[in-house]
PDB file of C-alpha atoms in Angstrom:
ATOM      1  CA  UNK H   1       6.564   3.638  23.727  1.00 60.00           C
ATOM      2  CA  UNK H   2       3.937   4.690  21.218  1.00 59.00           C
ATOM      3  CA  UNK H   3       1.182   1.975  20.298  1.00 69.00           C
ATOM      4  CA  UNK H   4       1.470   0.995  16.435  1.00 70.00           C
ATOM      5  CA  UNK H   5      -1.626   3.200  15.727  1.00 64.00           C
ATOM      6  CA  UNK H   6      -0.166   6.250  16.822  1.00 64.00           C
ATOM      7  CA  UNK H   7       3.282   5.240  15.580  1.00 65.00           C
ATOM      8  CA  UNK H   8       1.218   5.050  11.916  1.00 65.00           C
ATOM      9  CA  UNK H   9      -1.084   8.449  12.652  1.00 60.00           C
ATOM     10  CA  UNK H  10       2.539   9.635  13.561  1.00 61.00           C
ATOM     11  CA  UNK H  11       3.713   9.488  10.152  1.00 60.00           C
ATOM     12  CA  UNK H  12       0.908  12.332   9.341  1.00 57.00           C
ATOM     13  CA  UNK H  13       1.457  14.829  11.714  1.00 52.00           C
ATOM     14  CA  UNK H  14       5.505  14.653  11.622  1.00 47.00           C
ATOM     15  CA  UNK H  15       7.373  18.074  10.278  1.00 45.00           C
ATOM     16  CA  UNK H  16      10.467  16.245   9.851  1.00 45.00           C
ATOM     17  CA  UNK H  17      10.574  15.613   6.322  1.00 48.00           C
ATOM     18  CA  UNK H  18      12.371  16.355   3.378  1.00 49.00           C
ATOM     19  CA  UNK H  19       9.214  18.300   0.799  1.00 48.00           C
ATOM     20  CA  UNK H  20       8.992  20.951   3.908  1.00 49.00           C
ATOM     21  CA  UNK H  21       5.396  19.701   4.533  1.00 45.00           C
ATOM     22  CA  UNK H  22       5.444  17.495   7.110  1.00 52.00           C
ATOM     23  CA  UNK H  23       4.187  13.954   5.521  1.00 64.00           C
ATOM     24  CA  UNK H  24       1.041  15.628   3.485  1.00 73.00           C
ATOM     25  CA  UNK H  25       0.525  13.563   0.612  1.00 78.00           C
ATOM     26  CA  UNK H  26      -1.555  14.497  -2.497  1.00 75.00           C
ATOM     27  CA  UNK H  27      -4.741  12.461  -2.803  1.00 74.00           C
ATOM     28  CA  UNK H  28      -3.435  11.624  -6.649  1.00 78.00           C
ATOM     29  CA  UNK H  29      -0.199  10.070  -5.080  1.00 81.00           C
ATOM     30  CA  UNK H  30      -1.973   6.958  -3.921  1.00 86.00           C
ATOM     31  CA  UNK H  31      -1.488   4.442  -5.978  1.00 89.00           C
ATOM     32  CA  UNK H  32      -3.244   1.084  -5.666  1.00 92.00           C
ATOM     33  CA  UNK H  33      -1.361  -2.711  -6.294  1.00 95.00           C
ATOM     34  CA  UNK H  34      -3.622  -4.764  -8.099  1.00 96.00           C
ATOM     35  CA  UNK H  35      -4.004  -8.915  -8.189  1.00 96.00           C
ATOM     36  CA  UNK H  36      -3.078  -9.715 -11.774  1.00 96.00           C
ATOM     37  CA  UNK H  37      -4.460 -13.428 -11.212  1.00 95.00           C
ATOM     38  CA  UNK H  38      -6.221 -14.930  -8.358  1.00 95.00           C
ATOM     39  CA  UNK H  39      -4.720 -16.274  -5.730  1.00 96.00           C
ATOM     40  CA  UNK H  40      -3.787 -16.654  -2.165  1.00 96.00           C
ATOM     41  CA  UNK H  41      -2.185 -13.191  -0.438  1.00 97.00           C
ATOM     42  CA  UNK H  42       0.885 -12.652   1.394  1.00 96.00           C
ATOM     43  CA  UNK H  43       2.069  -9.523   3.020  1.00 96.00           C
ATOM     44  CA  UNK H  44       5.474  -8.732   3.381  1.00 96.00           C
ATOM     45  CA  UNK H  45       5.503  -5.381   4.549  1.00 95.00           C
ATOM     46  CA  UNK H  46       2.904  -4.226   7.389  1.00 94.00           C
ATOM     47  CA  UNK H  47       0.767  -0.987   6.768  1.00 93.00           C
ATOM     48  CA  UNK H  48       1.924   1.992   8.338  1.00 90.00           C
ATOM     49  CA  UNK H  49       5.437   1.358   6.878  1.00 93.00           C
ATOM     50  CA  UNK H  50       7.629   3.679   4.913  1.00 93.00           C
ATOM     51  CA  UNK H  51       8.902   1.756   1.251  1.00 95.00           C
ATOM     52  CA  UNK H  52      11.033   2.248  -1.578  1.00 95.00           C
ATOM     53  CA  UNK H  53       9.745   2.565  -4.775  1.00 94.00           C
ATOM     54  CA  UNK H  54      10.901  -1.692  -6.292  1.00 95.00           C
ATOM     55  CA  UNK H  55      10.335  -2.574  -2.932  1.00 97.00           C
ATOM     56  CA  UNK H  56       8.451  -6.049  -2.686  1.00 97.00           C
ATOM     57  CA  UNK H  57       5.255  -5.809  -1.042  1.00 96.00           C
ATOM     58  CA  UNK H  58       2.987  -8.339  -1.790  1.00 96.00           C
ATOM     59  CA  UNK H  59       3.040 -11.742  -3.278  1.00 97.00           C
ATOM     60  CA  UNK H  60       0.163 -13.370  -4.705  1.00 97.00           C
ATOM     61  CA  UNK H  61       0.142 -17.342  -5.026  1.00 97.00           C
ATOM     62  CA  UNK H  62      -1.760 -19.416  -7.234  1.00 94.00           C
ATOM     63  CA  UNK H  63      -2.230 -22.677  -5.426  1.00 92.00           C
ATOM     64  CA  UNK H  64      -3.605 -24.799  -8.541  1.00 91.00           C
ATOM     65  CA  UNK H  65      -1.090 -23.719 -10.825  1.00 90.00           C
ATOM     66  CA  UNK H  66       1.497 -22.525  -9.056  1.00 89.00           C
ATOM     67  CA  UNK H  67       1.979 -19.461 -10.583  1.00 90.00           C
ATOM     68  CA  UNK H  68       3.616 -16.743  -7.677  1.00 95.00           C
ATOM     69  CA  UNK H  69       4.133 -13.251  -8.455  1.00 96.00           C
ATOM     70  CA  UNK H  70       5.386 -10.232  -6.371  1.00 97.00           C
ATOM     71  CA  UNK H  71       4.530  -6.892  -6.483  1.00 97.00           C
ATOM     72  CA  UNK H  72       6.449  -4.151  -5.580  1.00 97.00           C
ATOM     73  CA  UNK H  73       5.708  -1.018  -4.478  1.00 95.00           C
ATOM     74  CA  UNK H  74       5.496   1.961  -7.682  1.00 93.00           C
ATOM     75  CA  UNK H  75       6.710   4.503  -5.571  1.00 93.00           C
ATOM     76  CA  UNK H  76       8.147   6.060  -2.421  1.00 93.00           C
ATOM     77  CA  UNK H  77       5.593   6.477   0.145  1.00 91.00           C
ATOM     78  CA  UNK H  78       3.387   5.427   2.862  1.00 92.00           C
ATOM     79  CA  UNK H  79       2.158   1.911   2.924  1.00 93.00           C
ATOM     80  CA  UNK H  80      -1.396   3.100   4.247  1.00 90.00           C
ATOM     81  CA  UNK H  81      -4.173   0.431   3.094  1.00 91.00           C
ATOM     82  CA  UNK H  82      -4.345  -3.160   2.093  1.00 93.00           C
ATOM     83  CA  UNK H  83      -7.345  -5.865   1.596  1.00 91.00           C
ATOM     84  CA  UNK H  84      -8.502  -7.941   4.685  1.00 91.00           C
ATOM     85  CA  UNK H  85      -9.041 -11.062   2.553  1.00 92.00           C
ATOM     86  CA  UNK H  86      -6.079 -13.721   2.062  1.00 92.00           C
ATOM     87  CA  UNK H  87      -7.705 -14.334  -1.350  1.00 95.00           C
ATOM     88  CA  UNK H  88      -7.832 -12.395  -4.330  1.00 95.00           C
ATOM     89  CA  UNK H  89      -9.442 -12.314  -7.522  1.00 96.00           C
ATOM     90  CA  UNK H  90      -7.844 -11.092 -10.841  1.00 95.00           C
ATOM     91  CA  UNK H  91      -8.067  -7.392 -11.038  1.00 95.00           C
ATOM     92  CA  UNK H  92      -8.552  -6.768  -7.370  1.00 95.00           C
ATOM     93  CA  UNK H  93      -6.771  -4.170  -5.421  1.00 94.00           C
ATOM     94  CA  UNK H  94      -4.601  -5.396  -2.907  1.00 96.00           C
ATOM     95  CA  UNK H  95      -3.025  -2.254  -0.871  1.00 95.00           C
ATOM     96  CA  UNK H  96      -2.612   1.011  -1.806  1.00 93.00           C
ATOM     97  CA  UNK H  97       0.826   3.782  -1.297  1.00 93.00           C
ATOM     98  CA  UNK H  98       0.631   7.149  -0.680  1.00 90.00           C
ATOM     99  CA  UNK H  99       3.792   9.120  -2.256  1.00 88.00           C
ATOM    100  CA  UNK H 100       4.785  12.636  -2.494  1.00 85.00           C
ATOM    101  CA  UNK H 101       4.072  13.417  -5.984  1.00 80.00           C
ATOM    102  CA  UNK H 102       0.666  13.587  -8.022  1.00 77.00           C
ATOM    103  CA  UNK H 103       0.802  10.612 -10.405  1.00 75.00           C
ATOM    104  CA  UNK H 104      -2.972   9.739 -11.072  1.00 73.00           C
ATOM    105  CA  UNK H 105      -5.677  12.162 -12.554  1.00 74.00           C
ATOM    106  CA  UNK H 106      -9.462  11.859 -13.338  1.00 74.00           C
ATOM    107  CA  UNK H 107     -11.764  10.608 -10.861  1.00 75.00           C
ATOM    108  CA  UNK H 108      -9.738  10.267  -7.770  1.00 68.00           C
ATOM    109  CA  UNK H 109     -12.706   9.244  -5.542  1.00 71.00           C
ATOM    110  CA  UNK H 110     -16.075   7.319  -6.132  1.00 61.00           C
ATOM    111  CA  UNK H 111     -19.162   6.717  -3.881  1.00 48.00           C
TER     112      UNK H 111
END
């Protein structure tokens, strides 16, 4: 039985997938989920998991006024990062999906 980190290194070195290129996924296909209010964090999916683009992913909860909202993942793909913290600020960026087509463009990568 493979350990969870080489089940999720796995998913990058796999040939068996439908674009013909193993699981290669273009830098511009990550897409981050951002906090849109502060609040505390809940994760229902654990990173290293394949998702659906709709699929619900995390939920932020604001404990003072009680405001809960759920985001869902914008796209097919690899559920490859997400925030340590269990609290979030507005704005922040909560976990980031890697899918199989180039959605973002600009800077894709800052120092």
């Amino acid at each position: 039985m493979l350990s969870p980190w080489a089940r999720f290194w796995s998913r990058f070195t796999s040939t068996a997938t439908t674009n013909g290129l193993g699981s290669l996924r273009p830098l511009a296909g990550s897409l981050p989920l951002n906090a849109p209010h502060a609040g505390v964090v809940v994760y229902h999916v654990e990173p290293g998991a394949e998702v659906k683009a709709g699929q619900a992913m995390v939920e932020v909860i604001d404990p003072i006024g009680g405001e809960s909202t759920i985001l869902r993942s914008p796209v097919d793909g690899l559920f490859y990062a997400r925030e340590q913290q269990r609290w979030a600020q507005a704005g922040q960026k909560l976990a980031r999906v890697a899918g199989f087509e180039a959605k973002r463009t600009g800077r894709l990568m800052s120092a």
